[in-house]
mmCIF file of C-alpha atoms in Angstrom:
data_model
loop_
_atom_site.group_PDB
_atom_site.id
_atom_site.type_symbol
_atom_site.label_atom_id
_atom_site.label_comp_id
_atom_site.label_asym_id
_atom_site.label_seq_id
_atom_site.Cartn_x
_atom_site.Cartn_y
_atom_site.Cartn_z
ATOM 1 C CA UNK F 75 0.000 0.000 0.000
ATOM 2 C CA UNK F 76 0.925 3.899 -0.171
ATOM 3 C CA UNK F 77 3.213 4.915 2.054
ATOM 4 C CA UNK F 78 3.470 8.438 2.656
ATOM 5 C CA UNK F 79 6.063 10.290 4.704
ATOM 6 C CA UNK F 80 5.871 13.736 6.223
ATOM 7 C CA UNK F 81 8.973 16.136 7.578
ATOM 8 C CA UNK F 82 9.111 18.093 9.810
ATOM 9 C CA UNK F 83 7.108 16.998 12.694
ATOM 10 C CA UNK F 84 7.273 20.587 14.270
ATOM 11 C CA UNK F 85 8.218 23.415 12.692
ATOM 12 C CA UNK F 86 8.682 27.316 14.423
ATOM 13 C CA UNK F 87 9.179 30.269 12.155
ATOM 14 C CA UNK F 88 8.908 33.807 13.335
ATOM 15 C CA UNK F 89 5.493 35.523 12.225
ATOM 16 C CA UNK F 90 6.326 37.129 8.316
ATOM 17 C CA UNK F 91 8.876 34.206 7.651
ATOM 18 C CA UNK F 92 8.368 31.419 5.357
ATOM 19 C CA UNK F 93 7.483 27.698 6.313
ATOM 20 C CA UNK F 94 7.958 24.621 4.235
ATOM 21 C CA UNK F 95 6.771 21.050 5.209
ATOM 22 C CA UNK F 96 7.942 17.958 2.546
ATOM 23 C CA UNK F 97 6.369 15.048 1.814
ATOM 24 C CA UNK F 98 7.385 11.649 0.176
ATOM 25 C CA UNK F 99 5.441 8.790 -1.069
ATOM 26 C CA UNK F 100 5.779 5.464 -2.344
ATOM 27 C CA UNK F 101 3.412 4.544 -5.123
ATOM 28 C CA UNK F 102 3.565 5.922 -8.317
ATOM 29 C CA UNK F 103 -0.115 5.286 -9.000
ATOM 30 C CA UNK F 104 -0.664 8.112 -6.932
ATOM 31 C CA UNK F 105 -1.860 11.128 -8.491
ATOM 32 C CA UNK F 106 -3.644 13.691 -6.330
ATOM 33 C CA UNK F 107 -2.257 15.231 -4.014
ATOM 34 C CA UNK F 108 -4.174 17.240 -0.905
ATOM 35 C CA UNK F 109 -2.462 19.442 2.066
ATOM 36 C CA UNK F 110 -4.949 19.728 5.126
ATOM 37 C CA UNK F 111 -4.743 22.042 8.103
ATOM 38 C CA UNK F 112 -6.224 21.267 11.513
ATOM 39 C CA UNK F 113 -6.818 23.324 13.958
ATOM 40 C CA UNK F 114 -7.070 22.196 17.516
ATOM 41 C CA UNK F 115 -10.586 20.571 18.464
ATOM 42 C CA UNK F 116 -11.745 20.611 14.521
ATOM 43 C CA UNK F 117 -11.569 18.474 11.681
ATOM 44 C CA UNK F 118 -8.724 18.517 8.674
ATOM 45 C CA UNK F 119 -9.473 21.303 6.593
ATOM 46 C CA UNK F 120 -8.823 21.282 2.818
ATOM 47 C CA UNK F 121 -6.715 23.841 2.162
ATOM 48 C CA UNK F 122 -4.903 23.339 -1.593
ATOM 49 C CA UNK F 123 -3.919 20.406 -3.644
ATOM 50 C CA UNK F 124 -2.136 19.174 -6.423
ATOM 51 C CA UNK F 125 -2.792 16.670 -9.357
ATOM 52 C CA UNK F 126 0.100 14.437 -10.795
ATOM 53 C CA UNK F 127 -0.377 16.541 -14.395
ATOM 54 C CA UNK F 128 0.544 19.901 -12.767
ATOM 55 C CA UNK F 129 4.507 20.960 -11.080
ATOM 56 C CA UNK F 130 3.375 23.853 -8.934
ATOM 57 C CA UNK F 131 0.343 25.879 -7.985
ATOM 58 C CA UNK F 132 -0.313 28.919 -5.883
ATOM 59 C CA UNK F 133 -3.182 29.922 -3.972
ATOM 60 C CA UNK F 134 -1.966 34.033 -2.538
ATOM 61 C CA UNK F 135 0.299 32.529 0.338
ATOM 62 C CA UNK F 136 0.349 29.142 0.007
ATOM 63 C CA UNK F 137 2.097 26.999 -2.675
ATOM 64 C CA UNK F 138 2.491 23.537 -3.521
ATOM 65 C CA UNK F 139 5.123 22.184 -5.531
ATOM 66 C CA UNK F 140 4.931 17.836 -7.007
ATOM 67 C CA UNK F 141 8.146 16.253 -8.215
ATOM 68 C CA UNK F 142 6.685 12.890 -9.836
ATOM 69 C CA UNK F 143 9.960 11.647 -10.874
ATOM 70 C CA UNK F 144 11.561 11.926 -7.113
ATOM 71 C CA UNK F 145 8.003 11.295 -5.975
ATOM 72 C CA UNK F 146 7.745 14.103 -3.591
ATOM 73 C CA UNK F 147 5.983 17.228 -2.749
ATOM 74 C CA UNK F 148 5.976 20.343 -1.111
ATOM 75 C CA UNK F 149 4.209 22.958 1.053
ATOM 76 C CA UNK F 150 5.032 26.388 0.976
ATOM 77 C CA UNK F 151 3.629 29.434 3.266
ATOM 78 C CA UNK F 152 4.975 32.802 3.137
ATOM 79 C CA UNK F 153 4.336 35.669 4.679
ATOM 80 C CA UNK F 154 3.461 33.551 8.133
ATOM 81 C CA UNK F 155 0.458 34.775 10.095
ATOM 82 C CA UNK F 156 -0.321 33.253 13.797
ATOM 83 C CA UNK F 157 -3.477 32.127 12.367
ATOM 84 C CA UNK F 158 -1.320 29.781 10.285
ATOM 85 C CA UNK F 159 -0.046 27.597 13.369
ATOM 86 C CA UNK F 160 -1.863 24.546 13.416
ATOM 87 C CA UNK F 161 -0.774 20.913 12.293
ATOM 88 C CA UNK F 162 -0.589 20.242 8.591
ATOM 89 C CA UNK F 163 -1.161 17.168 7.163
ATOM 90 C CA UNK F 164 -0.012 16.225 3.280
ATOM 91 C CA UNK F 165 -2.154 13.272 1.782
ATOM 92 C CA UNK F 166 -1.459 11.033 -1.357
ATOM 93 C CA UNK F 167 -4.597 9.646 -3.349
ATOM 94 C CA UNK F 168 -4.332 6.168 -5.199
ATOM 95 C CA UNK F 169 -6.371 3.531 -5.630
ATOM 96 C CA UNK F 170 -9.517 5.006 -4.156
ATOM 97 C CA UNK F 171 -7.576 5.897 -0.999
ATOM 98 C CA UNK F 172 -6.139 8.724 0.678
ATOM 99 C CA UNK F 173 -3.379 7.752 2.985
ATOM 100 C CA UNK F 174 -2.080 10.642 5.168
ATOM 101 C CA UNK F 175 1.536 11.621 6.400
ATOM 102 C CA UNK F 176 2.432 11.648 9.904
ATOM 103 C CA UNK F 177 1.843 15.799 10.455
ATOM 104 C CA UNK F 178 3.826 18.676 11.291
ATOM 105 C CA UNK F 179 2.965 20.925 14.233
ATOM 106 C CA UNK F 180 3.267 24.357 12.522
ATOM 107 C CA UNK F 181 3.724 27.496 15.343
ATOM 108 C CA UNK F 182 4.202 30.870 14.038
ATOM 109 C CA UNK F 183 5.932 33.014 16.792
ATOM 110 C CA UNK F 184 4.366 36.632 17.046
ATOM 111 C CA UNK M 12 -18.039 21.102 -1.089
ATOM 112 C CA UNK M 13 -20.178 19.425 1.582
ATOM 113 C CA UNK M 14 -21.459 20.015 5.115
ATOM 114 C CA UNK M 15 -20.880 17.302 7.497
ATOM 115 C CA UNK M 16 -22.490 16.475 10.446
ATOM 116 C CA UNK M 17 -21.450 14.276 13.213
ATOM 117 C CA UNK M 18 -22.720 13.256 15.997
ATOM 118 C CA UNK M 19 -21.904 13.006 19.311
ATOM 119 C CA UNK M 20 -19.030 15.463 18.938
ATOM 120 C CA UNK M 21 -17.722 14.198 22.282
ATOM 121 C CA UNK M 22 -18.409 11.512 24.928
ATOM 122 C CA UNK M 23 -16.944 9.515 27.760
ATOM 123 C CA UNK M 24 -17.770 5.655 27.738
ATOM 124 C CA UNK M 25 -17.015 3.275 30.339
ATOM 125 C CA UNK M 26 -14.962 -0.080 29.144
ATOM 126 C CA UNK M 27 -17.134 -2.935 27.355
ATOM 127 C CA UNK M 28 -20.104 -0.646 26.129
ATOM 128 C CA UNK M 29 -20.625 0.129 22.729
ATOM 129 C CA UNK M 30 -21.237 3.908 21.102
ATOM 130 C CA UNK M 31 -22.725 4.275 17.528
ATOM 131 C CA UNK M 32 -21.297 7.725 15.765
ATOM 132 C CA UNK M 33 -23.638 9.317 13.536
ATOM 133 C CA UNK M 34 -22.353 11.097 10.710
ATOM 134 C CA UNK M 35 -24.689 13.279 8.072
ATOM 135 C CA UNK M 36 -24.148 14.615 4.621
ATOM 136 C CA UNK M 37 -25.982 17.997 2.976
ATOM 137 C CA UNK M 38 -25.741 16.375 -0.265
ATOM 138 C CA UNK M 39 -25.878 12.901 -1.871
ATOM 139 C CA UNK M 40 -22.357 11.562 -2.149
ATOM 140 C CA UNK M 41 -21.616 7.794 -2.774
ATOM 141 C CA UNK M 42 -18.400 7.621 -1.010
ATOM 142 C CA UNK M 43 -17.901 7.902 1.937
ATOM 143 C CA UNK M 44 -14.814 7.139 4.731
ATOM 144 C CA UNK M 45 -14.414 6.693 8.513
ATOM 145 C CA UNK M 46 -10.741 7.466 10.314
ATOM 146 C CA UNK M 47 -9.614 7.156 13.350
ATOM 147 C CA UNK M 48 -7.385 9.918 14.492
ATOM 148 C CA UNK M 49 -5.444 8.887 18.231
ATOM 149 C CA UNK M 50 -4.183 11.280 20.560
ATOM 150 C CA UNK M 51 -1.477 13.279 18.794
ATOM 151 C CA UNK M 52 -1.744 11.264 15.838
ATOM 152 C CA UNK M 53 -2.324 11.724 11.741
ATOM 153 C CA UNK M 54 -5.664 9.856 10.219
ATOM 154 C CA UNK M 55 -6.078 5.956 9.807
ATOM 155 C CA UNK M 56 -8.326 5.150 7.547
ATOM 156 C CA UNK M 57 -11.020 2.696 9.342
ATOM 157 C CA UNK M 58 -13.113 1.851 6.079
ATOM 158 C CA UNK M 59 -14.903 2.787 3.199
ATOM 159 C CA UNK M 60 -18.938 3.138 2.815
ATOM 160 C CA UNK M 61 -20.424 2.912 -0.075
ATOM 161 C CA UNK M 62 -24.081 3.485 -0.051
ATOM 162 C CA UNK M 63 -25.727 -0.418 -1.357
ATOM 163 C CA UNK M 64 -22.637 -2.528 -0.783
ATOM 164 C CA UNK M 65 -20.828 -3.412 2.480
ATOM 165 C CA UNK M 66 -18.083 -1.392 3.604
ATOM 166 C CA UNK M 67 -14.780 -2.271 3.402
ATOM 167 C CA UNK M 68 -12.100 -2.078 6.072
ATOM 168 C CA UNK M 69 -8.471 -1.815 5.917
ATOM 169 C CA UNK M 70 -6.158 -4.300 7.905
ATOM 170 C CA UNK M 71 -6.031 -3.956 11.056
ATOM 171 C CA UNK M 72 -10.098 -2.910 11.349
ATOM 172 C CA UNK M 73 -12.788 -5.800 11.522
ATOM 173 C CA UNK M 74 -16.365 -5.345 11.271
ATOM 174 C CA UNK M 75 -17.585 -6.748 14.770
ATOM 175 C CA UNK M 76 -14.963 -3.963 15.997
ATOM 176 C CA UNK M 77 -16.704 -1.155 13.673
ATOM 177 C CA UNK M 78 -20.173 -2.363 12.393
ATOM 178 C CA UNK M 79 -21.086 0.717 9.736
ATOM 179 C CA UNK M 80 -23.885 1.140 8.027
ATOM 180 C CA UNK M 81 -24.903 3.283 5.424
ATOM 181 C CA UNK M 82 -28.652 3.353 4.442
ATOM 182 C CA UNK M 83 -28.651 6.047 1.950
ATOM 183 C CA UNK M 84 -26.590 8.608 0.179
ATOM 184 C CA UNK M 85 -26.500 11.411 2.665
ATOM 185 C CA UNK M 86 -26.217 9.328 6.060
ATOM 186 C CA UNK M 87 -23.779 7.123 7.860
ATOM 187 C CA UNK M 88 -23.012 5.224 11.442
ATOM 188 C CA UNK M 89 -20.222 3.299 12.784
ATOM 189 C CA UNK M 90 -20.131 1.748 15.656
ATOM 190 C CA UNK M 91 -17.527 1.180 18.264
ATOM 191 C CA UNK M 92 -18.097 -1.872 20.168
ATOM 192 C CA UNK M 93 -16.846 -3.396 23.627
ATOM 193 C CA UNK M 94 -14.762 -0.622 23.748
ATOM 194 C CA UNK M 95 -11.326 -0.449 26.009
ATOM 195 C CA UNK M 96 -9.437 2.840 26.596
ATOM 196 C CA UNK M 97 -7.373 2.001 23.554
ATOM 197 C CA UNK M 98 -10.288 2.922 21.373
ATOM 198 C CA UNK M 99 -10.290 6.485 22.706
ATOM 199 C CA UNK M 100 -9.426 8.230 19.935
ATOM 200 C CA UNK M 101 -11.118 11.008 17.351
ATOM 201 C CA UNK M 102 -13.336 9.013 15.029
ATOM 202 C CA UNK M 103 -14.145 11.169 11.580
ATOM 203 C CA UNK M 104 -16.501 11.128 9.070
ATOM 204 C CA UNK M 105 -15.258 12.352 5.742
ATOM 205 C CA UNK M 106 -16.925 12.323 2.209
ATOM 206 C CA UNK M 107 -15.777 12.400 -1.827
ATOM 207 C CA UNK M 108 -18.399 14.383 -3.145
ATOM 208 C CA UNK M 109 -16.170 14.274 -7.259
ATOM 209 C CA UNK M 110 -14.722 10.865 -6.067
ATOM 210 C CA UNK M 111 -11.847 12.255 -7.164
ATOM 211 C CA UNK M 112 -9.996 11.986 -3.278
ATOM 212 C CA UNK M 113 -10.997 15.722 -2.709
ATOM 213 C CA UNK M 114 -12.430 14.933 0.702
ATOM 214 C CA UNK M 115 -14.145 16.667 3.382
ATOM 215 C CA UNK M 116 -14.410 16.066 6.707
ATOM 216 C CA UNK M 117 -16.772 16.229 9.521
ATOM 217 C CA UNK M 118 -15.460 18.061 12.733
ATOM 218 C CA UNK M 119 -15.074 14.502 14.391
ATOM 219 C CA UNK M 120 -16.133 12.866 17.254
ATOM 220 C CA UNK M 121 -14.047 12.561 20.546
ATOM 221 C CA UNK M 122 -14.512 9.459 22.251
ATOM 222 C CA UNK M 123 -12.421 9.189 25.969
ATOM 223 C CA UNK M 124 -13.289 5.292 27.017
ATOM 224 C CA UNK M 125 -12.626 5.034 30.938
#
């Protein structure tokens, strides 16, 4: 099955600095590509994705970024705002599944 | 998009009773997932319910364990049964409303088993 790995597991930037999370995975069936954010006491949030046709796409401060080749991908937030810290999850989607990655606790120091 | 309903959103159990999680969808979707989410943990994926067939759950998850049901295309339960502490965990609905794995997810249901 997918295996999907996730790094850092916590991650501090100072509030207007840029973060970046990684993620690998193992199958190369795989071919969509979600980031969710969870707040404390809520459910993972959708917050952009990626399909296995596209290299990179923005949404204003967040980015993500596929490498299909090295098989993984990458999540991008500039501009840091404490309403970003929460724990981010990255997600690979193959054969009808989505498996996620283990997290990264995201704090954005004011 | 989809709105997602769940139900309880918390409770505290006592060992060897049973809970049944209700889960409830604005719209008619024909997938539809459970996970379990553990303290300080990422998302397991319990089992898929697809409305007319019986779900299917991933190793490690057996259906006496997590009897779901799904009797149409906007509602779903699963049930915890004889639970132990170990089972206290975040149980969460989540739905594929393009089944193309863009899912949402309910706002989950904490379950503390004493």
């Amino acid at each position: 099955g997918e295996n999907v790995e996730q790094h850092p597991s916590t991650l501090s930037v100072q509030e207007g600095d840029s973060a970046v999370i990684k993620c690998t995975y193992s199958d190369s069936a795989s071919n969509y590509f979600p980031w969710y954010k969870q707040e404390l006491g809520k459910g993972p949030q959708l917050i952009i994705d990626i399909r296995s046709n596209v290299g990179e796409k923005k949404d204003q401060r967040i980015a993500v970024t596929l490498n299909k080749t090295a098989k993984h991908f990458s999540l991008h937030i500039t501009e840091t705002q404490p309403e970003d810290s929460a724990v981010y999850f990255c997600a690979a989607f193959g054969n009808e599944k989505l498996t996620f990655g283990t997290g990264t606790r995201l704090t954005i120091i004011p | 998009s989809a709105v997602i309903s769940q139900k309880p959103s918390r409770d505290i159990c006592q060992r060897g009773t049973s809970l049944t999680i209700q889960c409830q969808v604005d719209s008619q979707v024909t997938m539809m997932f459970w996970y379990r989410q553990q303290p300080g943990q990422s998302l397991t994926l319990i089992a898929t319910a697809n409305q007319g067939s019986e779900a299917t759950y991933e190793s490690g998850f057996v259906i006496d364990k997590f009897p779901i049901s799904r009797p149409n295309l906007t509602f779903s339960t699963l049930t915890v049964s004889n639970m132990s502490p170990e089972d206290s965990s975040i149980y969460l609905c989540s739905v594929d409303t393009s089944n193309t794995g863009e899912l949402f997810f309910g706002e989950g249901s904490r379950l503390t088993v004493l």
